[in-house]
């Protein structure tokens, strides 16, 4: 097996398995991990600003990941429906599109497709993956431009508002806890009268 053959198989595998939706979800996952870390490491901003920004970034990418993956699943389902010829069973279609070697057309004997050739099966398989890749890319575009921003607008704002309120409440509680109550010296103390007499009742030179 030469280097050209190996390279071709590698790129073919990536073309079949690694869809635009999967790539986008992977990128979103990496951004969801590293962007908050970098934001929290920025000492030029105050701590609260860094925390809010990191939380927002993490939530945004956390929402994006399942949306991208779902768009890929929807693209695959649509491609299967559109690429499958009328009259072909789902089981036959799956065996054709997911089989690495050319499909054995003899297995189609007695069916509507008994006169199909091996090249017909190859074309059917290639057509499915072309449709799947194109629809997956369109799904990524729709997710990034419309779906994810809409979901972020609906979910992140309330969460950030709750986080801000919780932070302000925590600050107020800490401020109250750190302020020591003023002590009233000798209030209610039996020695109070003695101290007052000693401090204020004696006069210089008096008897």
GROMACS .gro file of C-alpha atoms in nm:
model
  207
    1UNK     CA    1   0.000   0.000   0.000
    2UNK     CA    2   0.169   0.324  -0.117
    3UNK     CA    3   0.148   0.668   0.039
    4UNK     CA    4  -0.099   0.793  -0.225
    5UNK     CA    5  -0.344   0.515  -0.148
    6UNK     CA    6  -0.317   0.573   0.228
    7UNK     CA    7  -0.364   0.947   0.188
    8UNK     CA    8  -0.667   0.895  -0.034
    9UNK     CA    9  -0.829   0.665   0.223
   10UNK     CA   10  -0.760   0.913   0.503
   11UNK     CA   11  -0.920   1.203   0.316
   12UNK     CA   12  -1.209   0.983   0.206
   13UNK     CA   13  -1.271   0.884   0.568
   14UNK     CA   14  -1.266   1.247   0.680
   15UNK     CA   15  -1.502   1.341   0.399
   16UNK     CA   16  -1.750   1.071   0.500
   17UNK     CA   17  -1.725   1.086   0.880
   18UNK     CA   18  -1.618   1.440   0.970
   19UNK     CA   19  -1.908   1.660   0.869
   20UNK     CA   20  -1.917   2.042   0.887
   21UNK     CA   21  -2.152   2.010   1.185
   22UNK     CA   22  -1.904   1.790   1.372
   23UNK     CA   23  -1.617   2.028   1.297
   24UNK     CA   24  -1.820   2.330   1.412
   25UNK     CA   25  -1.922   2.152   1.734
   26UNK     CA   26  -1.558   2.062   1.802
   27UNK     CA   27  -1.450   2.422   1.752
   28UNK     CA   28  -1.729   2.541   1.981
   29UNK     CA   29  -1.615   2.292   2.246
   30UNK     CA   30  -1.256   2.418   2.229
   31UNK     CA   31  -1.374   2.780   2.247
   32UNK     CA   32  -1.598   2.696   2.541
   33UNK     CA   33  -1.295   2.570   2.734
   34UNK     CA   34  -1.016   2.807   2.638
   35UNK     CA   35  -1.193   3.142   2.588
   36UNK     CA   36  -1.320   3.160   2.948
   37UNK     CA   37  -0.972   3.065   3.070
   38UNK     CA   38  -0.811   3.344   2.868
   39UNK     CA   39  -1.077   3.591   2.979
   40UNK     CA   40  -1.028   3.509   3.346
   41UNK     CA   41  -0.651   3.547   3.299
   42UNK     CA   42  -0.686   3.904   3.172
   43UNK     CA   43  -0.572   4.113   3.470
   44UNK     CA   44  -0.647   4.440   3.291
   45UNK     CA   45  -1.018   4.398   3.369
   46UNK     CA   46  -1.173   4.388   3.712
   47UNK     CA   47  -1.270   4.054   3.859
   48UNK     CA   48  -1.647   4.094   3.816
   49UNK     CA   49  -1.617   4.190   3.448
   50UNK     CA   50  -1.391   3.893   3.383
   51UNK     CA   51  -1.628   3.654   3.558
   52UNK     CA   52  -1.935   3.776   3.370
   53UNK     CA   53  -1.756   3.768   3.034
   54UNK     CA   54  -1.620   3.417   3.097
   55UNK     CA   55  -1.963   3.292   3.202
   56UNK     CA   56  -2.125   3.440   2.892
   57UNK     CA   57  -1.863   3.285   2.663
   58UNK     CA   58  -1.897   2.945   2.825
   59UNK     CA   59  -2.277   2.952   2.802
   60UNK     CA   60  -2.269   3.063   2.439
   61UNK     CA   61  -2.046   2.776   2.328
   62UNK     CA   62  -2.236   2.533   2.551
   63UNK     CA   63  -2.552   2.620   2.360
   64UNK     CA   64  -2.375   2.604   2.024
   65UNK     CA   65  -2.242   2.248   2.060
   66UNK     CA   66  -2.576   2.060   2.072
   67UNK     CA   67  -2.725   2.291   1.807
   68UNK     CA   68  -2.445   2.211   1.563
   69UNK     CA   69  -2.468   1.837   1.631
   70UNK     CA   70  -2.844   1.842   1.590
   71UNK     CA   71  -2.813   2.024   1.259
   72UNK     CA   72  -2.581   1.746   1.141
   73UNK     CA   73  -2.833   1.479   1.240
   74UNK     CA   74  -3.110   1.662   1.058
   75UNK     CA   75  -2.892   1.698   0.748
   76UNK     CA   76  -2.819   1.323   0.749
   77UNK     CA   77  -3.187   1.237   0.783
   78UNK     CA   78  -3.285   1.466   0.495
   79UNK     CA   79  -3.004   1.332   0.274
   80UNK     CA   80  -3.115   0.973   0.336
   81UNK     CA   81  -3.473   1.061   0.246
   82UNK     CA   82  -3.381   1.249  -0.071
   83UNK     CA   83  -3.103   1.022  -0.197
   84UNK     CA   84  -3.284   0.690  -0.144
   85UNK     CA   85  -3.454   0.578  -0.467
   86UNK     CA   86  -3.826   0.508  -0.456
   87UNK     CA   87  -3.897   0.144  -0.387
   88UNK     CA   88  -3.562   0.071  -0.219
   89UNK     CA   89  -3.584  -0.051   0.138
   90UNK     CA   90  -3.408   0.138   0.416
   91UNK     CA   91  -3.199  -0.169   0.492
   92UNK     CA   92  -3.074  -0.198   0.134
   93UNK     CA   93  -2.999   0.172   0.117
   94UNK     CA   94  -2.799   0.168   0.442
   95UNK     CA   95  -2.592  -0.127   0.320
   96UNK     CA   96  -2.513   0.055  -0.003
   97UNK     CA   97  -2.414   0.394   0.141
   98UNK     CA   98  -2.220   0.263   0.441
   99UNK     CA   99  -2.040  -0.024   0.266
  100UNK     CA  100  -1.673   0.048   0.198
  101UNK     CA  101  -1.649  -0.191  -0.098
  102UNK     CA  102  -1.879  -0.168  -0.402
  103UNK     CA  103  -2.219  -0.313  -0.321
  104UNK     CA  104  -2.290  -0.660  -0.462
  105UNK     CA  105  -2.567  -0.589  -0.713
  106UNK     CA  106  -2.659  -0.959  -0.717
  107UNK     CA  107  -2.831  -0.898  -0.382
  108UNK     CA  108  -3.080  -0.677  -0.566
  109UNK     CA  109  -3.205  -0.969  -0.778
  110UNK     CA  110  -3.582  -0.991  -0.774
  111UNK     CA  111  -3.623  -0.627  -0.679
  112UNK     CA  112  -3.698  -0.314  -0.875
  113UNK     CA  113  -3.323  -0.250  -0.901
  114UNK     CA  114  -3.210  -0.593  -1.027
  115UNK     CA  115  -3.072  -0.439  -1.346
  116UNK     CA  116  -2.863  -0.180  -1.162
  117UNK     CA  117  -2.489  -0.190  -1.212
  118UNK     CA  118  -2.206  -0.157  -0.963
  119UNK     CA  119  -2.142   0.192  -1.095
  120UNK     CA  120  -2.504   0.282  -1.022
  121UNK     CA  121  -2.449   0.183  -0.659
  122UNK     CA  122  -2.128   0.384  -0.643
  123UNK     CA  123  -2.307   0.688  -0.786
  124UNK     CA  124  -2.590   0.642  -0.536
  125UNK     CA  125  -2.343   0.630  -0.248
  126UNK     CA  126  -2.149   0.935  -0.369
  127UNK     CA  127  -2.470   1.128  -0.424
  128UNK     CA  128  -2.577   1.063  -0.064
  129UNK     CA  129  -2.251   1.193   0.083
  130UNK     CA  130  -2.257   1.499  -0.142
  131UNK     CA  131  -2.608   1.582  -0.024
  132UNK     CA  132  -2.516   1.511   0.336
  133UNK     CA  133  -2.211   1.741   0.323
  134UNK     CA  134  -2.399   2.022   0.151
  135UNK     CA  135  -2.698   2.006   0.386
  136UNK     CA  136  -2.469   1.985   0.688
  137UNK     CA  137  -2.290   2.301   0.577
  138UNK     CA  138  -2.621   2.480   0.525
  139UNK     CA  139  -2.727   2.364   0.871
  140UNK     CA  140  -2.411   2.510   1.022
  141UNK     CA  141  -2.476   2.843   0.849
  142UNK     CA  142  -2.836   2.853   0.972
  143UNK     CA  143  -2.729   2.756   1.323
  144UNK     CA  144  -2.455   3.017   1.346
  145UNK     CA  145  -2.655   3.301   1.191
  146UNK     CA  146  -3.005   3.244   1.332
  147UNK     CA  147  -3.063   2.955   1.573
  148UNK     CA  148  -2.772   2.997   1.816
  149UNK     CA  149  -2.807   3.379   1.852
  150UNK     CA  150  -3.183   3.337   1.912
  151UNK     CA  151  -3.131   3.070   2.179
  152UNK     CA  152  -2.854   3.272   2.344
  153UNK     CA  153  -3.080   3.577   2.356
  154UNK     CA  154  -3.356   3.375   2.523
  155UNK     CA  155  -3.143   3.189   2.775
  156UNK     CA  156  -2.822   3.380   2.852
  157UNK     CA  157  -2.978   3.713   2.951
  158UNK     CA  158  -3.192   3.564   3.232
  159UNK     CA  159  -2.899   3.354   3.355
  160UNK     CA  160  -2.664   3.654   3.357
  161UNK     CA  161  -2.927   3.859   3.540
  162UNK     CA  162  -2.958   3.590   3.808
  163UNK     CA  163  -2.579   3.566   3.838
  164UNK     CA  164  -2.549   3.943   3.876
  165UNK     CA  165  -2.820   3.955   4.143
  166UNK     CA  166  -2.658   3.667   4.330
  167UNK     CA  167  -2.320   3.842   4.317
  168UNK     CA  168  -2.465   4.169   4.448
  169UNK     CA  169  -2.647   3.988   4.729
  170UNK     CA  170  -2.328   3.806   4.825
  171UNK     CA  171  -2.135   4.136   4.832
  172UNK     CA  172  -2.392   4.299   5.058
  173UNK     CA  173  -2.382   4.004   5.296
  174UNK     CA  174  -2.002   4.016   5.307
  175UNK     CA  175  -2.006   4.391   5.376
  176UNK     CA  176  -2.251   4.345   5.662
  177UNK     CA  177  -2.045   4.060   5.804
  178UNK     CA  178  -1.719   4.257   5.793
  179UNK     CA  179  -1.856   4.565   5.974
  180UNK     CA  180  -1.814   4.501   6.348
  181UNK     CA  181  -2.100   4.625   6.568
  182UNK     CA  182  -2.015   4.927   6.783
  183UNK     CA  183  -1.961   4.834   7.142
  184UNK     CA  184  -2.107   5.056   7.407
  185UNK     CA  185  -1.852   5.054   7.683
  186UNK     CA  186  -1.982   4.981   8.031
  187UNK     CA  187  -2.346   4.989   7.926
  188UNK     CA  188  -2.523   4.774   8.177
  189UNK     CA  189  -2.196   4.705   8.360
  190UNK     CA  190  -2.203   4.729   8.745
  191UNK     CA  191  -1.865   4.901   8.733
  192UNK     CA  192  -1.998   5.173   8.506
  193UNK     CA  193  -2.083   5.410   8.792
  194UNK     CA  194  -1.744   5.357   8.956
  195UNK     CA  195  -1.563   5.431   8.629
  196UNK     CA  196  -1.773   5.742   8.569
  197UNK     CA  197  -1.709   5.870   8.919
  198UNK     CA  198  -1.338   5.810   8.887
  199UNK     CA  199  -1.313   5.967   8.542
  200UNK     CA  200  -1.542   6.261   8.571
  201UNK     CA  201  -1.633   6.317   8.940
  202UNK     CA  202  -1.287   6.412   9.071
  203UNK     CA  203  -1.165   6.770   9.039
  204UNK     CA  204  -0.807   6.881   9.035
  205UNK     CA  205  -0.727   7.032   9.372
  206UNK     CA  206  -1.065   6.941   9.509
  207UNK     CA  207  -1.129   6.763   9.838
   0.00000   0.00000   0.00000
